[in-house]
PDB file of C-alpha atoms in Angstrom:
ATOM      1  CA  MET K   1       3.511  10.467  -5.770  1.00  0.00           C
ATOM      2  CA  VAL K   2       7.345  11.369  -5.271  1.00  0.00           C
ATOM      3  CA  PHE K   3       9.152   9.576  -2.848  1.00  0.00           C
ATOM      4  CA  ASP K   4      12.806   9.019  -1.968  1.00  0.00           C
ATOM      5  CA  VAL K   5      15.025   5.277  -2.436  1.00  0.00           C
ATOM      6  CA  GLU K   6      18.118   5.567  -0.669  1.00  0.00           C
ATOM      7  CA  ILE K   7      20.101   3.033  -2.055  1.00  0.00           C
ATOM      8  CA  VAL K   8      23.554   0.972  -1.216  1.00  0.00           C
ATOM      9  CA  LEU K   9      24.929  -1.000  -3.933  1.00  0.00           C
ATOM     10  CA  LYS K  10      27.208  -4.476  -2.348  1.00  0.00           C
ATOM     11  CA  GLY K  11      30.360  -3.560  -2.209  1.00  0.00           C
ATOM     12  CA  ARG K  12      30.404   0.027  -1.871  1.00  0.00           C
ATOM     13  CA  ASP K  13      29.581   2.167   1.284  1.00  0.00           C
ATOM     14  CA  VAL K  14      28.198   4.995   0.323  1.00  0.00           C
ATOM     15  CA  ALA K  15      24.380   5.507  -0.147  1.00  0.00           C
ATOM     16  CA  VAL K  16      22.644   7.221  -3.125  1.00  0.00           C
ATOM     17  CA  THR K  17      19.429   8.863  -3.342  1.00  0.00           C
ATOM     18  CA  GLN K  18      16.425   8.617  -6.176  1.00  0.00           C
ATOM     19  CA  ALA K  19      13.299  10.500  -6.333  1.00  0.00           C
ATOM     20  CA  VAL K  20      11.366   8.169  -7.554  1.00  0.00           C
ATOM     21  CA  SER K  21       7.331   8.588  -8.438  1.00  0.00           C
ATOM     22  CA  VAL K  22       4.425   6.765  -9.285  1.00  0.00           C
ATOM     23  CA  THR K  23       1.146   7.781 -10.769  1.00  0.00           C
ATOM     24  CA  HIS K  24      -0.379   7.171  -7.568  1.00  0.00           C
ATOM     25  CA  GLY K  25      -2.092   9.397  -4.825  1.00  0.00           C
ATOM     26  CA  ASP K  26      -1.845   9.250  -1.189  1.00  0.00           C
ATOM     27  CA  PRO K  27      -0.675   6.147   0.364  1.00  0.00           C
ATOM     28  CA  ALA K  28      -3.318   5.521   2.652  1.00  0.00           C
ATOM     29  CA  SER K  29      -4.790   5.087  -0.645  1.00  0.00           C
ATOM     30  CA  TRP K  30      -2.539   2.763  -2.005  1.00  0.00           C
ATOM     31  CA  THR K  31      -3.791  -0.862  -3.375  1.00  0.00           C
ATOM     32  CA  GLU K  32      -2.091  -3.973  -4.628  1.00  0.00           C
ATOM     33  CA  ALA K  33      -1.531  -2.387  -8.205  1.00  0.00           C
ATOM     34  CA  ALA K  34      -0.396   0.427  -6.383  1.00  0.00           C
ATOM     35  CA  VAL K  35       2.262  -1.266  -4.359  1.00  0.00           C
ATOM     36  CA  ARG K  36       3.055  -3.253  -7.647  1.00  0.00           C
ATOM     37  CA  ASP K  37       4.627   0.130  -8.971  1.00  0.00           C
ATOM     38  CA  VAL K  38       6.125   0.820  -6.382  1.00  0.00           C
ATOM     39  CA  LEU K  39       7.927  -1.903  -6.101  1.00  0.00           C
ATOM     40  CA  VAL K  40       8.534  -2.301  -9.074  1.00  0.00           C
ATOM     41  CA  GLU K  41      10.271   1.328  -9.287  1.00  0.00           C
ATOM     42  CA  ILE K  42      12.464   0.909  -5.975  1.00  0.00           C
ATOM     43  CA  LEU K  43      14.094  -2.343  -8.114  1.00  0.00           C
ATOM     44  CA  ARG K  44      14.363  -0.006 -10.909  1.00  0.00           C
ATOM     45  CA  ALA K  45      15.812   2.488  -8.527  1.00  0.00           C
ATOM     46  CA  ILE K  46      18.487  -0.004  -7.682  1.00  0.00           C
ATOM     47  CA  GLU K  47      19.346  -1.021 -11.064  1.00  0.00           C
ATOM     48  CA  ARG K  48      19.820   2.909 -11.611  1.00  0.00           C
ATOM     49  CA  ALA K  49      22.797   3.012  -8.887  1.00  0.00           C
ATOM     50  CA  HIS K  50      24.106  -0.143 -10.244  1.00  0.00           C
ATOM     51  CA  ASN K  51      23.801   0.689 -14.099  1.00  0.00           C
ATOM     52  CA  PRO K  52      22.623   3.975 -15.101  1.00  0.00           C
ATOM     53  CA  SER K  53      22.177   3.090 -18.549  1.00  0.00           C
ATOM     54  CA  ALA K  54      20.061   1.073 -17.702  1.00  0.00           C
ATOM     55  CA  PRO K  55      17.158   0.594 -20.254  1.00  0.00           C
ATOM     56  CA  PRO K  56      14.289   2.765 -18.057  1.00  0.00           C
ATOM     57  CA  ASP K  57      11.285   0.101 -19.355  1.00  0.00           C
ATOM     58  CA  ARG K  58      13.286  -3.138 -17.995  1.00  0.00           C
ATOM     59  CA  ALA K  59      10.887  -5.558 -16.752  1.00  0.00           C
ATOM     60  CA  VAL K  60      11.033  -6.332 -13.371  1.00  0.00           C
ATOM     61  CA  ILE K  61      10.207  -9.529 -11.734  1.00  0.00           C
ATOM     62  CA  LEU K  62       8.564  -9.179  -7.720  1.00  0.00           C
ATOM     63  CA  ARG K  63      10.716 -12.417  -7.008  1.00  0.00           C
ATOM     64  CA  GLY K  64      14.221 -13.120  -4.971  1.00  0.00           C
ATOM     65  CA  PHE K  65      13.973 -10.632  -3.061  1.00  0.00           C
ATOM     66  CA  SER K  66      13.190  -9.492   1.313  1.00  0.00           C
ATOM     67  CA  TRP K  67      11.282  -7.367   1.855  1.00  0.00           C
ATOM     68  CA  ILE K  68      10.159  -5.440   5.395  1.00  0.00           C
ATOM     69  CA  VAL K  69       7.618  -2.574   6.525  1.00  0.00           C
ATOM     70  CA  GLU K  70       9.472  -0.502   9.786  1.00  0.00           C
ATOM     71  CA  PRO K  71       8.128   2.709  11.408  1.00  0.00           C
ATOM     72  CA  ALA K  72       9.821   5.800  10.645  1.00  0.00           C
ATOM     73  CA  GLY K  73       8.236   8.214  13.254  1.00  0.00           C
ATOM     74  CA  ASP K  74       4.519   8.871  12.299  1.00  0.00           C
ATOM     75  CA  ALA K  75       5.222   7.174   8.803  1.00  0.00           C
ATOM     76  CA  VAL K  76       6.695   3.872   7.895  1.00  0.00           C
ATOM     77  CA  VAL K  77       9.463   2.681   5.303  1.00  0.00           C
ATOM     78  CA  LEU K  78       9.426  -0.277   2.881  1.00  0.00           C
ATOM     79  CA  ALA K  79      13.077  -1.334   2.607  1.00  0.00           C
ATOM     80  CA  VAL K  80      14.379  -4.163  -0.228  1.00  0.00           C
ATOM     81  CA  GLU K  81      17.332  -5.983  -0.527  1.00  0.00           C
ATOM     82  CA  ILE K  82      18.271  -7.863  -4.160  1.00  0.00           C
ATOM     83  CA  PRO K  83      21.335  -9.651  -4.713  1.00  0.00           C
ATOM     84  CA  MET K  84      23.124  -6.390  -5.936  1.00  0.00           C
ATOM     85  CA  GLY K  85      22.398  -4.441  -3.236  1.00  0.00           C
ATOM     86  CA  ALA K  86      19.235  -2.658  -0.487  1.00  0.00           C
ATOM     87  CA  ALA K  87      17.017  -0.034  -0.858  1.00  0.00           C
ATOM     88  CA  VAL K  88      15.129   2.569   2.023  1.00  0.00           C
ATOM     89  CA  ALA K  89      11.688   3.954   0.289  1.00  0.00           C
ATOM     90  CA  GLY K  90      10.043   6.496   2.048  1.00  0.00           C
ATOM     91  CA  PRO K  91       8.440   7.335   4.593  1.00  0.00           C
ATOM     92  CA  PHE K  92       5.025   6.657   3.848  1.00  0.00           C
ATOM     93  CA  LYS K  93       2.147   7.877   5.659  1.00  0.00           C
ATOM     94  CA  ILE K  94      -0.174   4.300   5.998  1.00  0.00           C
ATOM     95  CA  PRO K  95      -0.164   1.929   9.270  1.00  0.00           C
ATOM     96  CA  GLN K  96       2.143  -0.386   8.898  1.00  0.00           C
ATOM     97  CA  ALA K  97       0.003  -3.523   8.552  1.00  0.00           C
ATOM     98  CA  LYS K  98      -2.025  -2.176   5.996  1.00  0.00           C
ATOM     99  CA  LEU K  99       1.569  -1.734   3.244  1.00  0.00           C
ATOM    100  CA  ASP K 100       2.623  -4.822   4.614  1.00  0.00           C
ATOM    101  CA  ALA K 101      -0.603  -6.821   3.802  1.00  0.00           C
ATOM    102  CA  LEU K 102      -0.658  -5.280   0.549  1.00  0.00           C
ATOM    103  CA  VAL K 103       3.874  -5.109  -0.599  1.00  0.00           C
ATOM    104  CA  SER K 104       2.559  -9.905   0.250  1.00  0.00           C
ATOM    105  CA  SER K 105      -0.721  -9.533  -1.795  1.00  0.00           C
ATOM    106  CA  ALA K 106       1.689  -7.918  -4.667  1.00  0.00           C
ATOM    107  CA  VAL K 107       4.585  -9.992  -4.542  1.00  0.00           C
ATOM    108  CA  ARG K 108       2.170 -13.508  -4.301  1.00  0.00           C
ATOM    109  CA  ALA K 109       0.031 -11.899  -7.334  1.00  0.00           C
ATOM    110  CA  ALA K 110       3.259 -11.633  -9.788  1.00  0.00           C
ATOM    111  CA  PRO K 111       2.914 -13.213 -12.679  1.00  0.00           C
ATOM    112  CA  ARG K 112       5.965 -15.178 -13.556  1.00  0.00           C
ATOM    113  CA  PRO K 113       8.532 -13.948 -16.521  1.00  0.00           C
ATOM    114  CA  PRO K 114       8.238 -15.646 -19.857  1.00  0.00           C
ATOM    115  CA  ALA K 115      11.394 -17.755 -20.611  1.00  0.00           C
ATOM    116  CA  GLY K 116      14.741 -15.700 -21.187  1.00  0.00           C
ATOM    117  CA  THR K 117      13.079 -12.190 -21.111  1.00  0.00           C
ATOM    118  CA  PRO K 118      16.137 -10.213 -19.108  1.00  0.00           C
ATOM    119  CA  THR K 119      14.941  -9.049 -15.518  1.00  0.00           C
ATOM    120  CA  ILE K 120      16.632  -6.754 -13.186  1.00  0.00           C
ATOM    121  CA  HIS K 121      17.086  -9.732 -10.937  1.00  0.00           C
TER     122      HIS K 121
END
């Protein structure tokens, strides 16, 4: 699935939009693993906006960020904020409560990185 991520970096007043893809199908069929991949790609998109030469496969840790699932017409968007900026991804055709629960579960289950591992945040 391909979706847009609109990114605003701290200290900048212009948003950039990146098309992001995950290997999962329709959002209504997403699992915790699919949502983990979506979150990772959103955070990588923020990193690319901040540092275009960043390695595409840099490790991402699902810790230390804020998120919210909000209605957007007949779909929802997923907003994420980290110290370097914020992003809004979507829209996704999935019930708000379901995506919210999947994000909560994915974040809770995320492993901690080994000490000294360079990560996006």
